[in-house]
Short mmCIF file of C-alpha atoms in Angstrom, two decimals:
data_model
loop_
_atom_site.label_atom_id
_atom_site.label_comp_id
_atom_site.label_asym_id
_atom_site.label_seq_id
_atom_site.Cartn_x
_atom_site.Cartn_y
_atom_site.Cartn_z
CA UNK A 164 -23.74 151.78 -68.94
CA UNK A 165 -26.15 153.36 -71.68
CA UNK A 166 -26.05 157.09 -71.64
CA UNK A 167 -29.09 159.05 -71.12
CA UNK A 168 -29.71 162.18 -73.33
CA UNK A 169 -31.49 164.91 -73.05
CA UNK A 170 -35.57 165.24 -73.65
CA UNK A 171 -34.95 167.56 -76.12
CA UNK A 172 -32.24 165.45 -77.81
CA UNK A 173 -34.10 163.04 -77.91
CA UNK A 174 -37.64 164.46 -79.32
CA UNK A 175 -35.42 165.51 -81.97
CA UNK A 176 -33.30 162.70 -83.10
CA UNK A 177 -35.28 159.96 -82.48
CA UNK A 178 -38.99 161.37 -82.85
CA UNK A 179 -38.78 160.39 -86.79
CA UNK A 180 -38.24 156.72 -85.82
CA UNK A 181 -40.67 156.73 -83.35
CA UNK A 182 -43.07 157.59 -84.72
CA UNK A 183 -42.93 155.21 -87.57
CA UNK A 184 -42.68 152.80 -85.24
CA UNK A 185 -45.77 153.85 -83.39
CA UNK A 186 -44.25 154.63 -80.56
CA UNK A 187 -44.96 156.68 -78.22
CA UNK A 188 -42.53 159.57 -76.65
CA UNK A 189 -42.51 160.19 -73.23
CA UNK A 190 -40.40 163.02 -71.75
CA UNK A 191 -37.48 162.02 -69.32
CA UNK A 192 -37.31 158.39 -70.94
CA UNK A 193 -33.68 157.47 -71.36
CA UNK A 194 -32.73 156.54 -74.51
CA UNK A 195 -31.80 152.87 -73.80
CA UNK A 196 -35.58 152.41 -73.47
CA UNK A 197 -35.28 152.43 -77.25
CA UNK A 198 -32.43 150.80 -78.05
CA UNK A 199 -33.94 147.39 -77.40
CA UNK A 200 -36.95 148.37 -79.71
CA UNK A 201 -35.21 150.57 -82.58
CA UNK A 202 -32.67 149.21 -85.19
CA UNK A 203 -29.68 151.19 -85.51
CA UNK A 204 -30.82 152.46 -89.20
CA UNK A 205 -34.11 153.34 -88.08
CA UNK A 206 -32.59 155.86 -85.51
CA UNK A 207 -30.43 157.41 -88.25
CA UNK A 208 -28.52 159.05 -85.89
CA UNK A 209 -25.02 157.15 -85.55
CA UNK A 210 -25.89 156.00 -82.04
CA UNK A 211 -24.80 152.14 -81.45
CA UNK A 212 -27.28 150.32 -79.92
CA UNK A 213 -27.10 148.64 -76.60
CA UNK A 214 -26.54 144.62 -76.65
CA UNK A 215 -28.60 142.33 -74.86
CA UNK A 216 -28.19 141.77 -71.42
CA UNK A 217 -26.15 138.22 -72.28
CA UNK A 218 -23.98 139.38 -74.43
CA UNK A 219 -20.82 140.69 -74.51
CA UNK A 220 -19.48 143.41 -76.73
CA UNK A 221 -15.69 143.45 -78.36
CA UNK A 222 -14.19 145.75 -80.00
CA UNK A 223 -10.59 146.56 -81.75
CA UNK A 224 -9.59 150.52 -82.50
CA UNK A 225 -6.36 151.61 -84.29
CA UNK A 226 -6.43 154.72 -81.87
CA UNK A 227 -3.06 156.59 -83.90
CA UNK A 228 -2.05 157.91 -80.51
CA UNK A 229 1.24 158.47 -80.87
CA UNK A 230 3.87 160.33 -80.27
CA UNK A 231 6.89 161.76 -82.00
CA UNK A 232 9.57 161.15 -79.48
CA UNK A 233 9.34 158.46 -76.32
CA UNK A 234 7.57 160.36 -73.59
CA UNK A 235 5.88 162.50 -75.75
CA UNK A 236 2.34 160.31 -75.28
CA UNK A 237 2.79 160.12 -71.68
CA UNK A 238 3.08 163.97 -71.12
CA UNK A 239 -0.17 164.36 -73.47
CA UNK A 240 -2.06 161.63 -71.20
CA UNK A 241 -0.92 163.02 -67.87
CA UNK A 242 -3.69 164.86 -67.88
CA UNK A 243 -7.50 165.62 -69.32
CA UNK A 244 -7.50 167.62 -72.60
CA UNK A 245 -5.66 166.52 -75.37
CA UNK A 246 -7.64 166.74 -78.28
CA UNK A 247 -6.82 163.45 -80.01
CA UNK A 248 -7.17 160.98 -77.02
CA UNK A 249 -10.46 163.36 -76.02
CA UNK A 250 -11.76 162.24 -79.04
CA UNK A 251 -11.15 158.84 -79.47
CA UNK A 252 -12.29 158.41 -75.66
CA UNK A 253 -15.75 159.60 -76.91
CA UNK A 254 -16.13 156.79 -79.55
CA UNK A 255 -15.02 154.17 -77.10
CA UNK A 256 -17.61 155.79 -74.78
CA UNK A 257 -20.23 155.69 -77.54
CA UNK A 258 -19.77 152.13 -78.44
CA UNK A 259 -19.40 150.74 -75.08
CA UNK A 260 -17.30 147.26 -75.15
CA UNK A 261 -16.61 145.45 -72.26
CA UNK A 262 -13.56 144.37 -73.98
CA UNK A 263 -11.67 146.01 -76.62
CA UNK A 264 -8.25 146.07 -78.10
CA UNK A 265 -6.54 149.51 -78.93
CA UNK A 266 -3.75 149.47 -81.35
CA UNK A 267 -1.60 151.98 -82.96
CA UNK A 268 -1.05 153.18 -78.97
CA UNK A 269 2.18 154.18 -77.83
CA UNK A 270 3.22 151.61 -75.19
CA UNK A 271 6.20 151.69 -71.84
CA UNK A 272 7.51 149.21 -69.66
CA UNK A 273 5.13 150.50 -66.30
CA UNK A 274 1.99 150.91 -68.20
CA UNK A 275 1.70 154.35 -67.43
CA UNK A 276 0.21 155.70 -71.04
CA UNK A 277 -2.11 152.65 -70.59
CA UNK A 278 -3.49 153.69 -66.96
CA UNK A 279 -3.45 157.31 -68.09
CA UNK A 280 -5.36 156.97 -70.87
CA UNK A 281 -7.67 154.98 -68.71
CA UNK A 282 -8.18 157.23 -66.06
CA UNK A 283 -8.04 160.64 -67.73
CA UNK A 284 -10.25 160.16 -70.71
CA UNK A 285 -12.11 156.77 -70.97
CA UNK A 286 -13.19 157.38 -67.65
CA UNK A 287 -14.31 161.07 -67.81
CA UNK A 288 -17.50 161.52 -69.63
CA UNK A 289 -17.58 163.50 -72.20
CA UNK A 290 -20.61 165.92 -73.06
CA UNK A 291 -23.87 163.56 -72.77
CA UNK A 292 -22.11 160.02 -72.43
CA UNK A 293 -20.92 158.69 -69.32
CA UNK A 294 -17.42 158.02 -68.51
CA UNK A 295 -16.46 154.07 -69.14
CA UNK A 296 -14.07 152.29 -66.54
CA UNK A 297 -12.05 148.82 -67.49
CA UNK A 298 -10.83 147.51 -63.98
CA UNK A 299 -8.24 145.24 -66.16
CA UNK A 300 -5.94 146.12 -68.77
CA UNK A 301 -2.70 144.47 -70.23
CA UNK A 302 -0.18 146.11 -72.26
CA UNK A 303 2.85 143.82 -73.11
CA UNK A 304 5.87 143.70 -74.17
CA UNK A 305 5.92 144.68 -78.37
CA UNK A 306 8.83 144.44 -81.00
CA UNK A 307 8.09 147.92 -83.25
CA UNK A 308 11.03 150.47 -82.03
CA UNK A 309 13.30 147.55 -80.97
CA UNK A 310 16.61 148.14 -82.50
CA UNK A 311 17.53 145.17 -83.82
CA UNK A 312 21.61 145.88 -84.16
CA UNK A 313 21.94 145.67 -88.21
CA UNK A 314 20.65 147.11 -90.86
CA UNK A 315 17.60 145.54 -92.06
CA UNK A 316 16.74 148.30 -93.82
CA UNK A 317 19.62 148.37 -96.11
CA UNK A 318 20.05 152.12 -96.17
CA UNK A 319 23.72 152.07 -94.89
CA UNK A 320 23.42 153.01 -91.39
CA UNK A 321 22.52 150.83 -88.20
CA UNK A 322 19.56 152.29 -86.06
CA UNK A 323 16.84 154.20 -86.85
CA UNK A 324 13.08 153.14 -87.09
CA UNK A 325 13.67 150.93 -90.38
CA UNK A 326 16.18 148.96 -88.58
CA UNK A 327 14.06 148.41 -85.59
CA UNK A 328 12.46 144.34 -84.76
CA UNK A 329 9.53 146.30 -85.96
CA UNK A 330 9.23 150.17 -87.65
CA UNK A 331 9.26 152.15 -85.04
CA UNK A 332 11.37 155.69 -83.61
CA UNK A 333 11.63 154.00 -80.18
CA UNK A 334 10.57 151.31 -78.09
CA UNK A 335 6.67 150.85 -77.90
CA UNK A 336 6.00 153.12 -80.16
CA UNK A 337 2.54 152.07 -81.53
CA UNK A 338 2.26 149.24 -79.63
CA UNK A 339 -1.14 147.96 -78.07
CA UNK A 340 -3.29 147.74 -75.19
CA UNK A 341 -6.55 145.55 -74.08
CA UNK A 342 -8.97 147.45 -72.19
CA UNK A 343 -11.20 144.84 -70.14
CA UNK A 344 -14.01 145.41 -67.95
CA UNK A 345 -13.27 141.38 -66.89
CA UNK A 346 -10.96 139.43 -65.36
CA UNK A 347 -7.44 139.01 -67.24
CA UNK A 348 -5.99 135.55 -66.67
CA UNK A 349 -2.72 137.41 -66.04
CA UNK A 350 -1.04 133.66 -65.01
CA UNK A 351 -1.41 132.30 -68.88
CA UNK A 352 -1.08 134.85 -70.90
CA UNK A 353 0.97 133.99 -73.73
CA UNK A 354 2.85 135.93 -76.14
CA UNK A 355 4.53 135.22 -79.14
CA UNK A 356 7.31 138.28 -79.90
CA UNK A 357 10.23 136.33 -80.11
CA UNK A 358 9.11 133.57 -82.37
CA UNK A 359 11.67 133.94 -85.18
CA UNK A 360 10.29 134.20 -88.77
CA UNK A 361 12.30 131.64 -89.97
CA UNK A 362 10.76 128.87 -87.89
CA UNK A 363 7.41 129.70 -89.91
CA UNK A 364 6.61 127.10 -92.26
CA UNK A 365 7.31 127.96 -96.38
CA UNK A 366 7.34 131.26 -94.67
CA UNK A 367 7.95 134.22 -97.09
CA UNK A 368 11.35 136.01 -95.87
CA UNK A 369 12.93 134.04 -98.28
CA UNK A 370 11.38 136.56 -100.38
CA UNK A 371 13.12 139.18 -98.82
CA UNK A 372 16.35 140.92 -99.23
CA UNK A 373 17.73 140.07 -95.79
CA UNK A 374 21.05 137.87 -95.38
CA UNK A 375 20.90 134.82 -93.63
CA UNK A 376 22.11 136.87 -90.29
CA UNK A 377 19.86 139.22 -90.68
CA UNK A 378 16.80 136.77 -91.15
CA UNK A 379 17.55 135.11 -88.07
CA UNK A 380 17.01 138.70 -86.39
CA UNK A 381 13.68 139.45 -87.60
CA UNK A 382 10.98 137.82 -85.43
CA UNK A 383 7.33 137.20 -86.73
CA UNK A 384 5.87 139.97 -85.39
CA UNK A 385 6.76 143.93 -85.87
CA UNK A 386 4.56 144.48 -83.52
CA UNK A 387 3.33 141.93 -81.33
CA UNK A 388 1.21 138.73 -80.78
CA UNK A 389 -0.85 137.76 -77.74
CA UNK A 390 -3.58 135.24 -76.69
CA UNK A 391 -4.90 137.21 -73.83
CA UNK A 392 -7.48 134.79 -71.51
CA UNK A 393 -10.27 136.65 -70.21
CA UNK A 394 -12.56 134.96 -67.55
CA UNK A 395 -16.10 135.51 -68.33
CA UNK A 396 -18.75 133.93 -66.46
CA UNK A 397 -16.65 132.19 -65.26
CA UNK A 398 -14.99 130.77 -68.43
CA UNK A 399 -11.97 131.84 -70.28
CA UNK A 400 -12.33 133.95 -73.85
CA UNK A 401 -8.86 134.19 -75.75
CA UNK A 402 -8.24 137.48 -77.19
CA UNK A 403 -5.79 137.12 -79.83
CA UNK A 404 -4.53 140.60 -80.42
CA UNK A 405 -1.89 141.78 -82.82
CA UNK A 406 -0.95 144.62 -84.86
CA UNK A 407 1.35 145.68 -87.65
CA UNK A 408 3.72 148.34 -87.89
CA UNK A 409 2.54 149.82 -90.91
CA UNK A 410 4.89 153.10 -91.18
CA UNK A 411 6.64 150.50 -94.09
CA UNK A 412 5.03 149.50 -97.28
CA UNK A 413 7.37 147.66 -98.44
CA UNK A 414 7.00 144.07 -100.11
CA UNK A 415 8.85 143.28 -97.09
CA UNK A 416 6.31 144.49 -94.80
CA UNK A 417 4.00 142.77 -96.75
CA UNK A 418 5.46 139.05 -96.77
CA UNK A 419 5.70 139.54 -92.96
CA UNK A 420 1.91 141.02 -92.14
CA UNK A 421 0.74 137.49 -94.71
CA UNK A 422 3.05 135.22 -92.67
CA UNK A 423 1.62 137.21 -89.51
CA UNK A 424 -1.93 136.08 -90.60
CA UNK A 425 -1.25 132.71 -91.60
CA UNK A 426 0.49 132.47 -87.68
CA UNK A 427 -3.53 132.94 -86.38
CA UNK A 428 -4.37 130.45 -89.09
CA UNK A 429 -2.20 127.98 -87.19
CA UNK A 430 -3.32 128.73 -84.34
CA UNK A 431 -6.52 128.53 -83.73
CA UNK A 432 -7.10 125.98 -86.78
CA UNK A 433 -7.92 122.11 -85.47
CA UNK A 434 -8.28 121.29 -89.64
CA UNK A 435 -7.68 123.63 -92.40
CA UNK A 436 -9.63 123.45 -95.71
CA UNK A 437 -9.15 121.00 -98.23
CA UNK A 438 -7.81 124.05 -100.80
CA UNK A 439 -5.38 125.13 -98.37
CA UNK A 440 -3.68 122.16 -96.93
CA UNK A 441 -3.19 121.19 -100.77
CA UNK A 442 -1.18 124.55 -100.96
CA UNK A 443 -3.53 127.45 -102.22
CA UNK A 444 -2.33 129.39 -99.76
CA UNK A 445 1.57 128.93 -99.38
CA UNK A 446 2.04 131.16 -96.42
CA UNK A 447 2.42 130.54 -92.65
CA UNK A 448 -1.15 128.69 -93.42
CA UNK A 449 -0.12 125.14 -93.65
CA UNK A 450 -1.96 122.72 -91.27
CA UNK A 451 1.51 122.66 -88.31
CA UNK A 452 1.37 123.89 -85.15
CA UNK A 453 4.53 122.52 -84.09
CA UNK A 454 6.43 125.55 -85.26
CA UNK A 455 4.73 127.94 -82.32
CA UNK A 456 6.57 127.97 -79.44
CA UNK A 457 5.24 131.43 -77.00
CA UNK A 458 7.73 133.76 -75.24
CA UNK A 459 7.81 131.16 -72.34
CA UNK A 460 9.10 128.30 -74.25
CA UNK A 461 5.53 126.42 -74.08
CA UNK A 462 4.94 124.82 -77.43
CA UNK A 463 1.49 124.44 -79.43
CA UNK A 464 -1.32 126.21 -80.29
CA UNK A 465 -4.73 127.11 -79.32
CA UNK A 466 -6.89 124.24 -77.22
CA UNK A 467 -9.34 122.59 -79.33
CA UNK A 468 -12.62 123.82 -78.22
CA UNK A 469 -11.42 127.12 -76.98
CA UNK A 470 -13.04 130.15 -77.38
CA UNK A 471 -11.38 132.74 -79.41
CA UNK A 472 -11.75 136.12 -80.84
CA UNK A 473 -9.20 137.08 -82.84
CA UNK A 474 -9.14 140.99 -82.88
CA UNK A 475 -6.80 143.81 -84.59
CA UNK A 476 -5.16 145.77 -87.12
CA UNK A 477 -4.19 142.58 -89.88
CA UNK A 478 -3.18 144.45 -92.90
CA UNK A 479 -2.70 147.70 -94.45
CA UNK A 480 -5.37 148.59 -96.10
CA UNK A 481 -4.70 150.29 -98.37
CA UNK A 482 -6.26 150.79 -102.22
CA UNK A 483 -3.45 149.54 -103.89
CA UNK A 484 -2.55 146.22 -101.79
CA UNK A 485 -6.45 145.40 -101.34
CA UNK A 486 -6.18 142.55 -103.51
CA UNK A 487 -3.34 141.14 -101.75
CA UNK A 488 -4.94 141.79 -98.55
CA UNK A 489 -7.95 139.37 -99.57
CA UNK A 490 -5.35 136.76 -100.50
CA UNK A 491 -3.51 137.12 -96.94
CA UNK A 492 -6.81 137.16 -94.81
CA UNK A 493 -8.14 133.88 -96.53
CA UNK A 494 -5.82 131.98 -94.77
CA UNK A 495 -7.59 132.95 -91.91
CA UNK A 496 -11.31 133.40 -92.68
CA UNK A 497 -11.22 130.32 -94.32
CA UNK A 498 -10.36 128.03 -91.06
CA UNK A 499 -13.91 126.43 -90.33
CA UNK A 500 -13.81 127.66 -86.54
CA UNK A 501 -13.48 131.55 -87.85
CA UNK A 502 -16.59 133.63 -88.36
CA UNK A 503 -16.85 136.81 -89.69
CA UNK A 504 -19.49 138.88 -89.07
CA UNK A 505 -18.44 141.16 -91.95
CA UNK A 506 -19.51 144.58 -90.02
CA UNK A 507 -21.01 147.23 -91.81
CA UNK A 508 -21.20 151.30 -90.95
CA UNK A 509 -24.45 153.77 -90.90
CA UNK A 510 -22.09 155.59 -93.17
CA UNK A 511 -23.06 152.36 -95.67
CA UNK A 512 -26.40 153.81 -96.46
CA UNK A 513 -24.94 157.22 -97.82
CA UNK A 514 -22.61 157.86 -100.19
CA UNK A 515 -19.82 159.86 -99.09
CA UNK A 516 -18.85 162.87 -100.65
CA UNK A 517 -15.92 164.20 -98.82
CA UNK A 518 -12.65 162.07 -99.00
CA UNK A 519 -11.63 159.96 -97.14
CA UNK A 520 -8.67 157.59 -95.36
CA UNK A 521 -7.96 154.27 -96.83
CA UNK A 522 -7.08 152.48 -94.14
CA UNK A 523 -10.88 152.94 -93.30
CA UNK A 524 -13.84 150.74 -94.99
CA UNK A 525 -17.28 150.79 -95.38
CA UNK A 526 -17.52 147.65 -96.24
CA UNK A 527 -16.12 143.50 -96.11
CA UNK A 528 -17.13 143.56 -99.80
CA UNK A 529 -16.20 146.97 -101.84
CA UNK A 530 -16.44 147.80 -105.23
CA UNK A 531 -13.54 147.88 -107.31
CA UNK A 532 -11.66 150.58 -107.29
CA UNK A 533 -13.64 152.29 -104.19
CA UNK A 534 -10.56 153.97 -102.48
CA UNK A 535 -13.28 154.31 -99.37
CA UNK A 536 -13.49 150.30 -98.95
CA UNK A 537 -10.10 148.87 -98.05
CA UNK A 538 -10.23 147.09 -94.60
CA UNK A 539 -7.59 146.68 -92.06
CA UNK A 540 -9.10 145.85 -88.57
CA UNK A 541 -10.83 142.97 -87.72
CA UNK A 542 -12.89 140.97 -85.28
CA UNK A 543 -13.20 137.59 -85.58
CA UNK A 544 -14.98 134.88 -83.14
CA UNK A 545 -14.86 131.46 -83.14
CA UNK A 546 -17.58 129.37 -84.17
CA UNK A 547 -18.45 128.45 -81.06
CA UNK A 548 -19.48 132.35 -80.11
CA UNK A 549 -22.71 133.13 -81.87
CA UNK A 550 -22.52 136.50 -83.14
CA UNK A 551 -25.98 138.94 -82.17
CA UNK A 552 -24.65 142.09 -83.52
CA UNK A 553 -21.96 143.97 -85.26
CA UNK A 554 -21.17 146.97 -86.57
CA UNK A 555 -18.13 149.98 -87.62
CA UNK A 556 -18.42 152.92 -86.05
CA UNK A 557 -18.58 155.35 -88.84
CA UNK A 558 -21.29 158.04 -88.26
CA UNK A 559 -22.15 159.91 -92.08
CA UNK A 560 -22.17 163.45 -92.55
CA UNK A 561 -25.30 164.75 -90.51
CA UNK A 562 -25.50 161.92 -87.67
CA UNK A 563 -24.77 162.39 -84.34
CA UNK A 564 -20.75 161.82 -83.65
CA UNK A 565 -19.56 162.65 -87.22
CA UNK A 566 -17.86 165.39 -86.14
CA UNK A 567 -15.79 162.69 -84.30
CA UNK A 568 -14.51 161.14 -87.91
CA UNK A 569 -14.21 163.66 -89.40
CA UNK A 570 -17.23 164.16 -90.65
CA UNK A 571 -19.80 167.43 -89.49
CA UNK A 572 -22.59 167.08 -87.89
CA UNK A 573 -25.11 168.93 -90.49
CA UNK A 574 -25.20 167.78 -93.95
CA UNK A 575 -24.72 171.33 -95.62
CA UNK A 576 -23.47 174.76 -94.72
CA UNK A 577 -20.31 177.08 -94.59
CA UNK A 578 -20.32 176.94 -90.89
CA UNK A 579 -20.77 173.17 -90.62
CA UNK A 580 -17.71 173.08 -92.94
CA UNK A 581 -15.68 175.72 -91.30
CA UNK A 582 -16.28 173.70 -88.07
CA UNK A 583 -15.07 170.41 -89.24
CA UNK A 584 -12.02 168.98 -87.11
CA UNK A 585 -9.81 166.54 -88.58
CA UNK A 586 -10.33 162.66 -87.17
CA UNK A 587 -7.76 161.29 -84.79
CA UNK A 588 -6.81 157.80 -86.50
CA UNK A 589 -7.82 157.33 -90.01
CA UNK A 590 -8.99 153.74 -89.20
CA UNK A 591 -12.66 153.19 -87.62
CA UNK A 592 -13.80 150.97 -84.48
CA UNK A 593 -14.89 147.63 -84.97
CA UNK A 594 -17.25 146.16 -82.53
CA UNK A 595 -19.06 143.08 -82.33
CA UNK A 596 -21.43 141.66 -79.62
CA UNK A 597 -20.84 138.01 -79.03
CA UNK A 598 -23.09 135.28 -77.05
CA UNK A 599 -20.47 133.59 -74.59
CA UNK A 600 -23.09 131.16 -73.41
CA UNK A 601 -21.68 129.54 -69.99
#
């Protein structure tokens, strides 16, 4: 599953940390050899190193693959060579999870974009790093492009991607997908896309402009909400996946993506902290599960004792709503069975100079003010997961794969510069390896 480079690639990106290791170089040795001996930093490279043979590694990727019309992704994925899903192929090849979930990904009905992207780029390697296959995917049903029949926008007209269950041109349109490489418990999947907003307790659409009509419209999710079981070793995980449709900024958007958060909270939460269940938090995270009610009609939330990760895009982002992002993802970090590994990049260790996205972080705890620290995607086991490793793929200028991020691949010089390609999705993978102990 590791790839093996080159001798020559090798001697030269790894001889500095070998060195100072006292280690000793042999020609032809694959660079997994090292992996289980070198930290990440001490490579210095942007390579991701391999987890241990017992764990298992999960990742979530706001991919921005996406198209402009409906069909428009599918023609791109039909076959090898578009740049965009070429590239963001090669990270997921780099990083290696067994199980990951891609958002921002242009959905249909069949799950043709999904097996497409599958089989035409994630399984094709690229340059030195093998293909990756995923025998078992699921990409469901999602609300964003859903026309909803009224105009929740309140621009006058009926239709168009404001007036959709969730922003969106057309149906599926940024939707998700969960790449596995084990079983999917396809029989209990459960999904949550019709669970009105309105049914969420001291729920914040009353905040909103809609009429009463119109609020009993607008589900929970303008995107989607699944807990996906995945057997492994013989045990189910629960991926609970979800994304936002993000196109709005809008207070709007914003009461929904809190209330969205606060809905995990719920549902995965046995006992909520003392703060919150006195009403700190007066979003969806009150300590009431008897509210959630899945696509199926099955009531209730998450099993106590389950394992859980919960894995996504959660909020925007963005500079300016940072501070109201912290407030919204308390609800959820603060649940006693939630950990957070609070992932860091390479990138961490140098300071950036070019500019950069800020729906992409460096890291869980920025400095004020630091456009190049706002977080969005998350992964978050359960307590009962024991967390080895984690990290955000975010190679710095001069490491190996920066030229993937839009970064370049030498630290200085007019051709570097010239050469530098713009990054598919302005959001970063986040991976963590987790200890599912049978």
């Amino acid at each position: 599953m590791v790839p093996t480079h080159h001798a020559t690639k090798l001697g030269r990106v790894i001889s500095a940390a070998v060195v100072a290791a006292g280690l000793t170089l042999s020609v032809g040795v694959p660079a997994s050899a090292y992996y289980q001996t070198l930290e990440a930093e001490d490579l210095g490279t942007g390579y991701v190193p391999a987890q241990d043979s017992s764990d298992v590694r999960v990742a979530t990727f706001d991919v921005n693959l996406v198209g402009s019309s409906s069909g428009e992704l599918t023609e791109r994925l039909s076959t090898p060579g578009d740049r965009d899903a070429s590239q963001v192929a090669q990270i997921i090849q780099r990083v290696r999870p067994e199980v990951i979930v891609v958002t921002g990904f242009d959905t249909d009905a069949d799950q043709a974009n999904a097996e497409a992207f599958s089989t035409n780029y994630l399984a094709v390697g690229s340059g030195e790093y093998d293909g990756i296959d995923y025998p078992y995917s699921y990409a469901g049903p999602v609300n964003s492009g859903v026309d909803s029949g009224a105009d929740l926008d309140q621009d006058g007209t009926i239709g168009g991607p404001g007036d959709a269950l969730g922003h969106g041109e057309y149906p599926g349109q940024g939707g998700m997908v969960i790449y596995s490489q084990y079983p999917i418990d396809t029989d209990n999947i459960r999904t949550f896309n019709n669970l009105s907003w309105t049914e969420v307790p001291d729920s914040k659409i009353a905040q909103t402009g809609y009429s009463e009509n119109e609020k009993d419209l607008v589900p929970l999710t303008s995107v989607g909400a699944w807990d996906v079981p995945i057997s492994v070793h013989g045990r189910p995980l629960h991926v609970l996946a979800s994304a936002s449709a993000e196109a709005s900024r809008s207070e709007t958007h914003a009461y929904r993506q809190d209330d969205q958060v606060g809905f995990w909270a719920d549902y995965v939460g046995d006992e909520q902290p003392d703060e919150q269940a006195d009403g700190a938090n007066d979003g969806a995270g009150a300590d009431d599960q008897d509210y959630i009610t899945d696509d199926e009609g099955t009531s209730g939330g998450l099993d106590d004792g389950a394992r859980f990760v919960v894995a996504g895009q959660l909020t925007p982002g963005t500079a300016e709503s940072r501070a109201e992002d912290s407030e919204t993802m308390s609800q959820l970090l603060d649940v006693d069975r939630v950990t957070d590994p609070e992932p860091t990049s390479s990138r961490d260790s140098q300071q950036a100079t070019e500019d950069v996205a800020t729906h992409t972080w460096l890291n869980p705890d920025p400095a004020p003010g630091d456009p190049r620290s706002a977080r969005t995607d998350y992964i978050l086991p359960s307590e009962e997961l024991p967390v080895t490793n984690s990290g955000v793929y975010w190679p710095a200028s001069g490491q190996d794969g920066a030229e993937l991020v839009g970064g370049t691949a030498s630290l200085s010089g007019l051709l570097s510069k010239l050469s530098r390609q713009p990054a598919a999705t302005d959001h970063r993978l986040v991976w963590a390896d987790i200890n599912p102990q049978p």
